[in-house]
Amino acid sequence: MVVSASNPLATTSGIVVTRKKPGHFIVLTEDGRIDAILAQAGVRLPDVLEKRASINVNGARQGPNDGSSLSPVSGVRSVDPYDVMIAMPAQDGEPVVRDADREAWIKWRVAYNVTIEAAPFTVTGVLLLLPSQDPSSLTERGTELFLPVFAPSILLDGVALADTPRDAILVNRSHVRRVSASMRR
């Protein structure tokens, strides 16, 4: 839940409460976009993805990756995490990285400006890695299947996706083909 001190849509100030839908997320695959809600309540998207088992979903809508026309799909009841190239919260969904985790990572990890190629997507943003990790090793198998990329932008065949969240997305390491990185100063 986000609380702000003023409502930009109203002429008076006050407290505005914006309720986030737990488990509402979007995944981008090679074949298209799926917008859905996790069927299991009380779990977070990153935790479910890292289990590497089918993810049960409700209310799935499917369409092209640019999000131009999503239609309800009654046949989609689960999502295979290995098919997911990029996972992100829906506009009204909860962030994929908690504020406390992000703050801890900023203190104890090394920040890199990165460009990650996972065709047909190119992701740019900030990657926070342990000092012992090398960004070039991200194309190899690792213990974590998904990498959080902060302050991301996503290009689909050279065109920016407009609904990319500003905080963080998750990129599936098994789809990463190339990583270009430079340490942030």
mmCIF file with all atom_site columns, C-alpha atoms in Angstrom:
data_model
loop_
_atom_site.group_PDB
_atom_site.id
_atom_site.type_symbol
_atom_site.label_atom_id
_atom_site.label_alt_id
_atom_site.label_comp_id
_atom_site.label_asym_id
_atom_site.label_entity_id
_atom_site.label_seq_id
_atom_site.pdbx_PDB_ins_code
_atom_site.Cartn_x
_atom_site.Cartn_y
_atom_site.Cartn_z
_atom_site.occupancy
_atom_site.B_iso_or_equiv
_atom_site.pdbx_formal_charge
_atom_site.auth_seq_id
_atom_site.auth_comp_id
_atom_site.auth_asym_id
_atom_site.auth_atom_id
_atom_site.pdbx_PDB_model_num
ATOM 1   C CA . MET A 1 1   ? 0.000  0.000   0.000   1.00 0.00 ? 1   MET A CA 1
ATOM 2   C CA . VAL A 1 2   ? 1.329  3.441   -0.925  1.00 0.00 ? 2   VAL A CA 1
ATOM 3   C CA . VAL A 1 3   ? 0.421  6.500   1.102   1.00 0.00 ? 3   VAL A CA 1
ATOM 4   C CA . SER A 1 4   ? 1.089  9.971   -0.246  1.00 0.00 ? 4   SER A CA 1
ATOM 5   C CA . ALA A 1 5   ? 0.629  13.322  1.431   1.00 0.00 ? 5   ALA A CA 1
ATOM 6   C CA . SER A 1 6   ? -1.389 14.897  -1.335  1.00 0.00 ? 6   SER A CA 1
ATOM 7   C CA . ASN A 1 7   ? -3.677 13.904  -4.155  1.00 0.00 ? 7   ASN A CA 1
ATOM 8   C CA . PRO A 1 8   ? -2.423 15.380  -7.447  1.00 0.00 ? 8   PRO A CA 1
ATOM 9   C CA . LEU A 1 9   ? -5.903 14.941  -8.948  1.00 0.00 ? 9   LEU A CA 1
ATOM 10  C CA . ALA A 1 10  ? -7.699 16.905  -6.246  1.00 0.00 ? 10  ALA A CA 1
ATOM 11  C CA . THR A 1 11  ? -7.455 20.583  -5.410  1.00 0.00 ? 11  THR A CA 1
ATOM 12  C CA . THR A 1 12  ? -7.240 19.933  -1.675  1.00 0.00 ? 12  THR A CA 1
ATOM 13  C CA . SER A 1 13  ? -4.479 18.125  0.143   1.00 0.00 ? 13  SER A CA 1
ATOM 14  C CA . GLY A 1 14  ? -4.944 15.082  2.264   1.00 0.00 ? 14  GLY A CA 1
ATOM 15  C CA . ILE A 1 15  ? -3.891 11.461  2.492   1.00 0.00 ? 15  ILE A CA 1
ATOM 16  C CA . VAL A 1 16  ? -4.395 9.253   -0.523  1.00 0.00 ? 16  VAL A CA 1
ATOM 17  C CA . VAL A 1 17  ? -4.226 5.485   -0.123  1.00 0.00 ? 17  VAL A CA 1
ATOM 18  C CA . THR A 1 18  ? -3.491 3.435   -3.216  1.00 0.00 ? 18  THR A CA 1
ATOM 19  C CA . ARG A 1 19  ? -4.166 -0.262  -2.786  1.00 0.00 ? 19  ARG A CA 1
ATOM 20  C CA . LYS A 1 20  ? -1.909 -2.621  -4.667  1.00 0.00 ? 20  LYS A CA 1
ATOM 21  C CA . LYS A 1 21  ? -3.270 -5.932  -5.927  1.00 0.00 ? 21  LYS A CA 1
ATOM 22  C CA . PRO A 1 22  ? -1.136 -8.665  -4.390  1.00 0.00 ? 22  PRO A CA 1
ATOM 23  C CA . GLY A 1 23  ? 0.143  -11.021 -7.026  1.00 0.00 ? 23  GLY A CA 1
ATOM 24  C CA . HIS A 1 24  ? -0.946 -8.999  -10.099 1.00 0.00 ? 24  HIS A CA 1
ATOM 25  C CA . PHE A 1 25  ? 1.878  -9.356  -12.612 1.00 0.00 ? 25  PHE A CA 1
ATOM 26  C CA . ILE A 1 26  ? 2.876  -9.339  -16.270 1.00 0.00 ? 26  ILE A CA 1
ATOM 27  C CA . VAL A 1 27  ? 5.236  -11.737 -17.982 1.00 0.00 ? 27  VAL A CA 1
ATOM 28  C CA . LEU A 1 28  ? 6.802  -11.301 -21.387 1.00 0.00 ? 28  LEU A CA 1
ATOM 29  C CA . THR A 1 29  ? 7.566  -14.459 -23.334 1.00 0.00 ? 29  THR A CA 1
ATOM 30  C CA . GLU A 1 30  ? 8.846  -15.138 -26.801 1.00 0.00 ? 30  GLU A CA 1
ATOM 31  C CA . ASP A 1 31  ? 5.235  -15.670 -27.938 1.00 0.00 ? 31  ASP A CA 1
ATOM 32  C CA . GLY A 1 32  ? 3.522  -12.745 -26.184 1.00 0.00 ? 32  GLY A CA 1
ATOM 33  C CA . ARG A 1 33  ? 2.425  -11.120 -22.948 1.00 0.00 ? 33  ARG A CA 1
ATOM 34  C CA . ILE A 1 34  ? 0.404  -12.631 -20.129 1.00 0.00 ? 34  ILE A CA 1
ATOM 35  C CA . ASP A 1 35  ? -1.271 -10.409 -17.536 1.00 0.00 ? 35  ASP A CA 1
ATOM 36  C CA . ALA A 1 36  ? -2.533 -12.463 -14.580 1.00 0.00 ? 36  ALA A CA 1
ATOM 37  C CA . ILE A 1 37  ? -2.895 -12.775 -10.818 1.00 0.00 ? 37  ILE A CA 1
ATOM 38  C CA . LEU A 1 38  ? -1.140 -15.423 -8.747  1.00 0.00 ? 38  LEU A CA 1
ATOM 39  C CA . ALA A 1 39  ? -3.679 -18.060 -7.693  1.00 0.00 ? 39  ALA A CA 1
ATOM 40  C CA . GLN A 1 40  ? -1.953 -18.642 -4.354  1.00 0.00 ? 40  GLN A CA 1
ATOM 41  C CA . ALA A 1 41  ? -2.497 -15.750 -1.960  1.00 0.00 ? 41  ALA A CA 1
ATOM 42  C CA . GLY A 1 42  ? 0.260  -14.471 0.290   1.00 0.00 ? 42  GLY A CA 1
ATOM 43  C CA . VAL A 1 43  ? 3.180  -15.329 -1.985  1.00 0.00 ? 43  VAL A CA 1
ATOM 44  C CA . ARG A 1 44  ? 5.413  -12.970 -3.912  1.00 0.00 ? 44  ARG A CA 1
ATOM 45  C CA . LEU A 1 45  ? 6.162  -13.265 -7.621  1.00 0.00 ? 45  LEU A CA 1
ATOM 46  C CA . PRO A 1 46  ? 9.968  -13.617 -7.226  1.00 0.00 ? 46  PRO A CA 1
ATOM 47  C CA . ASP A 1 47  ? 9.544  -16.430 -4.701  1.00 0.00 ? 47  ASP A CA 1
ATOM 48  C CA . VAL A 1 48  ? 7.129  -18.324 -6.958  1.00 0.00 ? 48  VAL A CA 1
ATOM 49  C CA . LEU A 1 49  ? 9.365  -17.914 -10.014 1.00 0.00 ? 49  LEU A CA 1
ATOM 50  C CA . GLU A 1 50  ? 12.443 -19.218 -8.173  1.00 0.00 ? 50  GLU A CA 1
ATOM 51  C CA . LYS A 1 51  ? 10.634 -22.460 -7.269  1.00 0.00 ? 51  LYS A CA 1
ATOM 52  C CA . ARG A 1 52  ? 10.960 -23.343 -10.971 1.00 0.00 ? 52  ARG A CA 1
ATOM 53  C CA . ALA A 1 53  ? 7.570  -25.068 -11.028 1.00 0.00 ? 53  ALA A CA 1
ATOM 54  C CA . SER A 1 54  ? 4.410  -24.138 -12.921 1.00 0.00 ? 54  SER A CA 1
ATOM 55  C CA . ILE A 1 55  ? 2.802  -21.010 -11.515 1.00 0.00 ? 55  ILE A CA 1
ATOM 56  C CA . ASN A 1 56  ? -0.967 -21.257 -11.052 1.00 0.00 ? 56  ASN A CA 1
ATOM 57  C CA . VAL A 1 57  ? -2.762 -18.094 -12.147 1.00 0.00 ? 57  VAL A CA 1
ATOM 58  C CA . ASN A 1 58  ? -6.244 -16.563 -12.272 1.00 0.00 ? 58  ASN A CA 1
ATOM 59  C CA . GLY A 1 59  ? -7.793 -14.029 -14.617 1.00 0.00 ? 59  GLY A CA 1
ATOM 60  C CA . ALA A 1 60  ? -5.205 -14.435 -17.355 1.00 0.00 ? 60  ALA A CA 1
ATOM 61  C CA . ARG A 1 61  ? -5.247 -12.073 -20.310 1.00 0.00 ? 61  ARG A CA 1
ATOM 62  C CA . GLN A 1 62  ? -2.954 -12.617 -23.250 1.00 0.00 ? 62  GLN A CA 1
ATOM 63  C CA . GLY A 1 63  ? -1.785 -10.601 -26.233 1.00 0.00 ? 63  GLY A CA 1
ATOM 64  C CA . PRO A 1 64  ? 1.246  -9.234  -28.060 1.00 0.00 ? 64  PRO A CA 1
ATOM 65  C CA . ASN A 1 65  ? 4.283  -8.172  -26.055 1.00 0.00 ? 65  ASN A CA 1
ATOM 66  C CA . ASP A 1 66  ? 3.668  -4.490  -26.724 1.00 0.00 ? 66  ASP A CA 1
ATOM 67  C CA . GLY A 1 67  ? 0.477  -4.737  -24.638 1.00 0.00 ? 67  GLY A CA 1
ATOM 68  C CA . SER A 1 68  ? -1.646 -3.247  -27.400 1.00 0.00 ? 68  SER A CA 1
ATOM 69  C CA . SER A 1 69  ? -4.571 -5.670  -27.148 1.00 0.00 ? 69  SER A CA 1
ATOM 70  C CA . LEU A 1 70  ? -4.945 -8.072  -24.254 1.00 0.00 ? 70  LEU A CA 1
ATOM 71  C CA . SER A 1 71  ? -7.846 -10.503 -24.320 1.00 0.00 ? 71  SER A CA 1
ATOM 72  C CA . PRO A 1 72  ? -9.162 -12.800 -21.578 1.00 0.00 ? 72  PRO A CA 1
ATOM 73  C CA . VAL A 1 73  ? -8.002 -16.380 -22.055 1.00 0.00 ? 73  VAL A CA 1
ATOM 74  C CA . SER A 1 74  ? -9.865 -19.102 -20.200 1.00 0.00 ? 74  SER A CA 1
ATOM 75  C CA . GLY A 1 75  ? -7.348 -21.829 -21.121 1.00 0.00 ? 75  GLY A CA 1
ATOM 76  C CA . VAL A 1 76  ? -4.354 -20.292 -19.339 1.00 0.00 ? 76  VAL A CA 1
ATOM 77  C CA . ARG A 1 77  ? -4.305 -21.664 -15.789 1.00 0.00 ? 77  ARG A CA 1
ATOM 78  C CA . SER A 1 78  ? -0.547 -21.786 -15.257 1.00 0.00 ? 78  SER A CA 1
ATOM 79  C CA . VAL A 1 79  ? 2.671  -20.229 -16.468 1.00 0.00 ? 79  VAL A CA 1
ATOM 80  C CA . ASP A 1 80  ? 5.958  -22.105 -16.879 1.00 0.00 ? 80  ASP A CA 1
ATOM 81  C CA . PRO A 1 81  ? 8.757  -19.972 -15.359 1.00 0.00 ? 81  PRO A CA 1
ATOM 82  C CA . TYR A 1 82  ? 11.204 -21.249 -17.977 1.00 0.00 ? 82  TYR A CA 1
ATOM 83  C CA . ASP A 1 83  ? 9.028  -19.651 -20.702 1.00 0.00 ? 83  ASP A CA 1
ATOM 84  C CA . VAL A 1 84  ? 9.106  -16.289 -18.901 1.00 0.00 ? 84  VAL A CA 1
ATOM 85  C CA . MET A 1 85  ? 11.740 -13.962 -20.314 1.00 0.00 ? 85  MET A CA 1
ATOM 86  C CA . ILE A 1 86  ? 10.811 -10.896 -18.251 1.00 0.00 ? 86  ILE A CA 1
ATOM 87  C CA . ALA A 1 87  ? 8.500  -10.660 -15.232 1.00 0.00 ? 87  ALA A CA 1
ATOM 88  C CA . MET A 1 88  ? 7.240  -7.409  -13.771 1.00 0.00 ? 88  MET A CA 1
ATOM 89  C CA . PRO A 1 89  ? 4.458  -6.099  -11.596 1.00 0.00 ? 89  PRO A CA 1
ATOM 90  C CA . ALA A 1 90  ? 1.327  -4.886  -13.339 1.00 0.00 ? 90  ALA A CA 1
ATOM 91  C CA . GLN A 1 91  ? 0.685  -1.168  -12.957 1.00 0.00 ? 91  GLN A CA 1
ATOM 92  C CA . ASP A 1 92  ? -1.390 -1.844  -9.841  1.00 0.00 ? 92  ASP A CA 1
ATOM 93  C CA . GLY A 1 93  ? 0.749  -4.782  -8.665  1.00 0.00 ? 93  GLY A CA 1
ATOM 94  C CA . GLU A 1 94  ? 3.239  -5.007  -5.842  1.00 0.00 ? 94  GLU A CA 1
ATOM 95  C CA . PRO A 1 95  ? 6.926  -4.312  -6.623  1.00 0.00 ? 95  PRO A CA 1
ATOM 96  C CA . VAL A 1 96  ? 9.092  -7.354  -7.349  1.00 0.00 ? 96  VAL A CA 1
ATOM 97  C CA . VAL A 1 97  ? 11.783 -6.154  -4.893  1.00 0.00 ? 97  VAL A CA 1
ATOM 98  C CA . ARG A 1 98  ? 10.904 -4.969  -1.407  1.00 0.00 ? 98  ARG A CA 1
ATOM 99  C CA . ASP A 1 99  ? 12.181 -1.545  -0.344  1.00 0.00 ? 99  ASP A CA 1
ATOM 100 C CA . ALA A 1 100 ? 14.138 -3.070  2.561   1.00 0.00 ? 100 ALA A CA 1
ATOM 101 C CA . ASP A 1 101 ? 15.864 -5.571  0.239   1.00 0.00 ? 101 ASP A CA 1
ATOM 102 C CA . ARG A 1 102 ? 16.734 -2.865  -2.269  1.00 0.00 ? 102 ARG A CA 1
ATOM 103 C CA . GLU A 1 103 ? 18.195 -0.639  0.458   1.00 0.00 ? 103 GLU A CA 1
ATOM 104 C CA . ALA A 1 104 ? 20.318 -3.514  1.823   1.00 0.00 ? 104 ALA A CA 1
ATOM 105 C CA . TRP A 1 105 ? 21.526 -4.426  -1.654  1.00 0.00 ? 105 TRP A CA 1
ATOM 106 C CA . ILE A 1 106 ? 22.511 -0.828  -2.395  1.00 0.00 ? 106 ILE A CA 1
ATOM 107 C CA . LYS A 1 107 ? 24.721 -0.831  0.737   1.00 0.00 ? 107 LYS A CA 1
ATOM 108 C CA . TRP A 1 108 ? 26.405 -4.196  0.236   1.00 0.00 ? 108 TRP A CA 1
ATOM 109 C CA . ARG A 1 109 ? 26.457 -4.820  -3.504  1.00 0.00 ? 109 ARG A CA 1
ATOM 110 C CA . VAL A 1 110 ? 28.282 -3.337  -6.456  1.00 0.00 ? 110 VAL A CA 1
ATOM 111 C CA . ALA A 1 111 ? 26.118 -1.356  -8.908  1.00 0.00 ? 111 ALA A CA 1
ATOM 112 C CA . TYR A 1 112 ? 26.542 -1.815  -12.649 1.00 0.00 ? 112 TYR A CA 1
ATOM 113 C CA . ASN A 1 113 ? 24.892 -0.038  -15.569 1.00 0.00 ? 113 ASN A CA 1
ATOM 114 C CA . VAL A 1 114 ? 23.836 -2.932  -17.787 1.00 0.00 ? 114 VAL A CA 1
ATOM 115 C CA . THR A 1 115 ? 22.412 -3.756  -21.161 1.00 0.00 ? 115 THR A CA 1
ATOM 116 C CA . ILE A 1 116 ? 21.016 -7.276  -21.286 1.00 0.00 ? 116 ILE A CA 1
ATOM 117 C CA . GLU A 1 117 ? 20.061 -8.926  -24.559 1.00 0.00 ? 117 GLU A CA 1
ATOM 118 C CA . ALA A 1 118 ? 17.365 -11.582 -24.372 1.00 0.00 ? 118 ALA A CA 1
ATOM 119 C CA . ALA A 1 119 ? 16.043 -11.536 -27.931 1.00 0.00 ? 119 ALA A CA 1
ATOM 120 C CA . PRO A 1 120 ? 13.672 -10.011 -28.939 1.00 0.00 ? 120 PRO A CA 1
ATOM 121 C CA . PHE A 1 121 ? 14.148 -7.833  -25.820 1.00 0.00 ? 121 PHE A CA 1
ATOM 122 C CA . THR A 1 122 ? 16.927 -5.495  -24.791 1.00 0.00 ? 122 THR A CA 1
ATOM 123 C CA . VAL A 1 123 ? 16.859 -4.443  -21.147 1.00 0.00 ? 123 VAL A CA 1
ATOM 124 C CA . THR A 1 124 ? 18.874 -1.540  -19.774 1.00 0.00 ? 124 THR A CA 1
ATOM 125 C CA . GLY A 1 125 ? 19.101 -0.533  -16.139 1.00 0.00 ? 125 GLY A CA 1
ATOM 126 C CA . VAL A 1 126 ? 21.067 -1.054  -12.951 1.00 0.00 ? 126 VAL A CA 1
ATOM 127 C CA . LEU A 1 127 ? 22.162 -4.437  -11.667 1.00 0.00 ? 127 LEU A CA 1
ATOM 128 C CA . LEU A 1 128 ? 23.289 -4.913  -8.054  1.00 0.00 ? 128 LEU A CA 1
ATOM 129 C CA . LEU A 1 129 ? 25.742 -7.795  -7.714  1.00 0.00 ? 129 LEU A CA 1
ATOM 130 C CA . LEU A 1 130 ? 27.802 -9.225  -4.881  1.00 0.00 ? 130 LEU A CA 1
ATOM 131 C CA . PRO A 1 131 ? 31.449 -8.109  -5.019  1.00 0.00 ? 131 PRO A CA 1
ATOM 132 C CA . SER A 1 132 ? 32.451 -11.674 -5.976  1.00 0.00 ? 132 SER A CA 1
ATOM 133 C CA . GLN A 1 133 ? 30.096 -11.728 -8.996  1.00 0.00 ? 133 GLN A CA 1
ATOM 134 C CA . ASP A 1 134 ? 31.135 -10.764 -12.502 1.00 0.00 ? 134 ASP A CA 1
ATOM 135 C CA . PRO A 1 135 ? 28.419 -9.381  -14.831 1.00 0.00 ? 135 PRO A CA 1
ATOM 136 C CA . SER A 1 136 ? 29.810 -11.393 -17.749 1.00 0.00 ? 136 SER A CA 1
ATOM 137 C CA . SER A 1 137 ? 29.036 -14.625 -15.862 1.00 0.00 ? 137 SER A CA 1
ATOM 138 C CA . LEU A 1 138 ? 25.290 -13.912 -15.890 1.00 0.00 ? 138 LEU A CA 1
ATOM 139 C CA . THR A 1 139 ? 24.841 -15.883 -19.107 1.00 0.00 ? 139 THR A CA 1
ATOM 140 C CA . GLU A 1 140 ? 25.975 -19.018 -17.249 1.00 0.00 ? 140 GLU A CA 1
ATOM 141 C CA . ARG A 1 141 ? 23.772 -21.110 -14.977 1.00 0.00 ? 141 ARG A CA 1
ATOM 142 C CA . GLY A 1 142 ? 23.482 -19.830 -11.450 1.00 0.00 ? 142 GLY A CA 1
ATOM 143 C CA . THR A 1 143 ? 21.598 -20.476 -8.255  1.00 0.00 ? 143 THR A CA 1
ATOM 144 C CA . GLU A 1 144 ? 19.085 -17.718 -9.039  1.00 0.00 ? 144 GLU A CA 1
ATOM 145 C CA . LEU A 1 145 ? 17.023 -18.077 -12.195 1.00 0.00 ? 145 LEU A CA 1
ATOM 146 C CA . PHE A 1 146 ? 15.815 -14.449 -12.234 1.00 0.00 ? 146 PHE A CA 1
ATOM 147 C CA . LEU A 1 147 ? 17.873 -11.254 -11.945 1.00 0.00 ? 147 LEU A CA 1
ATOM 148 C CA . PRO A 1 148 ? 16.340 -8.039  -10.633 1.00 0.00 ? 148 PRO A CA 1
ATOM 149 C CA . VAL A 1 149 ? 17.141 -5.056  -12.866 1.00 0.00 ? 149 VAL A CA 1
ATOM 150 C CA . PHE A 1 150 ? 16.510 -1.670  -11.260 1.00 0.00 ? 150 PHE A CA 1
ATOM 151 C CA . ALA A 1 151 ? 15.443 1.532   -13.067 1.00 0.00 ? 151 ALA A CA 1
ATOM 152 C CA . PRO A 1 152 ? 14.750 -0.596  -16.155 1.00 0.00 ? 152 PRO A CA 1
ATOM 153 C CA . SER A 1 153 ? 13.776 0.169   -19.691 1.00 0.00 ? 153 SER A CA 1
ATOM 154 C CA . ILE A 1 154 ? 12.720 -2.564  -22.097 1.00 0.00 ? 154 ILE A CA 1
ATOM 155 C CA . LEU A 1 155 ? 13.069 -2.402  -25.855 1.00 0.00 ? 155 LEU A CA 1
ATOM 156 C CA . LEU A 1 156 ? 11.121 -4.835  -28.039 1.00 0.00 ? 156 LEU A CA 1
ATOM 157 C CA . ASP A 1 157 ? 12.798 -4.969  -31.444 1.00 0.00 ? 157 ASP A CA 1
ATOM 158 C CA . GLY A 1 158 ? 14.150 -1.451  -30.813 1.00 0.00 ? 158 GLY A CA 1
ATOM 159 C CA . VAL A 1 159 ? 10.855 0.099   -29.603 1.00 0.00 ? 159 VAL A CA 1
ATOM 160 C CA . ALA A 1 160 ? 10.494 1.047   -25.917 1.00 0.00 ? 160 ALA A CA 1
ATOM 161 C CA . LEU A 1 161 ? 7.670  -0.583  -23.959 1.00 0.00 ? 161 LEU A CA 1
ATOM 162 C CA . ALA A 1 162 ? 5.665  2.188   -22.318 1.00 0.00 ? 162 ALA A CA 1
ATOM 163 C CA . ASP A 1 163 ? 4.394  0.228   -19.305 1.00 0.00 ? 163 ASP A CA 1
ATOM 164 C CA . THR A 1 164 ? 7.774  -0.772  -17.844 1.00 0.00 ? 164 THR A CA 1
ATOM 165 C CA . PRO A 1 165 ? 7.731  -0.189  -14.068 1.00 0.00 ? 165 PRO A CA 1
ATOM 166 C CA . ARG A 1 166 ? 10.191 2.388   -12.776 1.00 0.00 ? 166 ARG A CA 1
ATOM 167 C CA . ASP A 1 167 ? 11.476 0.395   -9.799  1.00 0.00 ? 167 ASP A CA 1
ATOM 168 C CA . ALA A 1 168 ? 12.504 -3.111  -10.919 1.00 0.00 ? 168 ALA A CA 1
ATOM 169 C CA . ILE A 1 169 ? 11.795 -6.048  -13.220 1.00 0.00 ? 169 ILE A CA 1
ATOM 170 C CA . LEU A 1 170 ? 13.014 -9.647  -13.222 1.00 0.00 ? 170 LEU A CA 1
ATOM 171 C CA . VAL A 1 171 ? 14.971 -11.057 -16.178 1.00 0.00 ? 171 VAL A CA 1
ATOM 172 C CA . ASN A 1 172 ? 15.265 -14.822 -16.693 1.00 0.00 ? 172 ASN A CA 1
ATOM 173 C CA . ARG A 1 173 ? 18.960 -15.762 -16.858 1.00 0.00 ? 173 ARG A CA 1
ATOM 174 C CA . SER A 1 174 ? 18.263 -18.740 -19.121 1.00 0.00 ? 174 SER A CA 1
ATOM 175 C CA . HIS A 1 175 ? 17.181 -16.330 -21.892 1.00 0.00 ? 175 HIS A CA 1
ATOM 176 C CA . VAL A 1 176 ? 20.110 -13.904 -21.523 1.00 0.00 ? 176 VAL A CA 1
ATOM 177 C CA . ARG A 1 177 ? 22.390 -14.022 -24.557 1.00 0.00 ? 177 ARG A CA 1
ATOM 178 C CA . ARG A 1 178 ? 24.690 -11.064 -23.912 1.00 0.00 ? 178 ARG A CA 1
ATOM 179 C CA . VAL A 1 179 ? 25.461 -8.694  -21.049 1.00 0.00 ? 179 VAL A CA 1
ATOM 180 C CA . SER A 1 180 ? 27.287 -5.382  -21.398 1.00 0.00 ? 180 SER A CA 1
ATOM 181 C CA . ALA A 1 181 ? 28.120 -3.779  -18.069 1.00 0.00 ? 181 ALA A CA 1
ATOM 182 C CA . SER A 1 182 ? 30.087 -0.915  -16.608 1.00 0.00 ? 182 SER A CA 1
ATOM 183 C CA . MET A 1 183 ? 30.561 -0.211  -12.922 1.00 0.00 ? 183 MET A CA 1
ATOM 184 C CA . ARG A 1 184 ? 28.631 2.791   -11.654 1.00 0.00 ? 184 ARG A CA 1
ATOM 185 C CA . ARG A 1 185 ? 30.768 5.455   -10.064 1.00 0.00 ? 185 ARG A CA 1
#
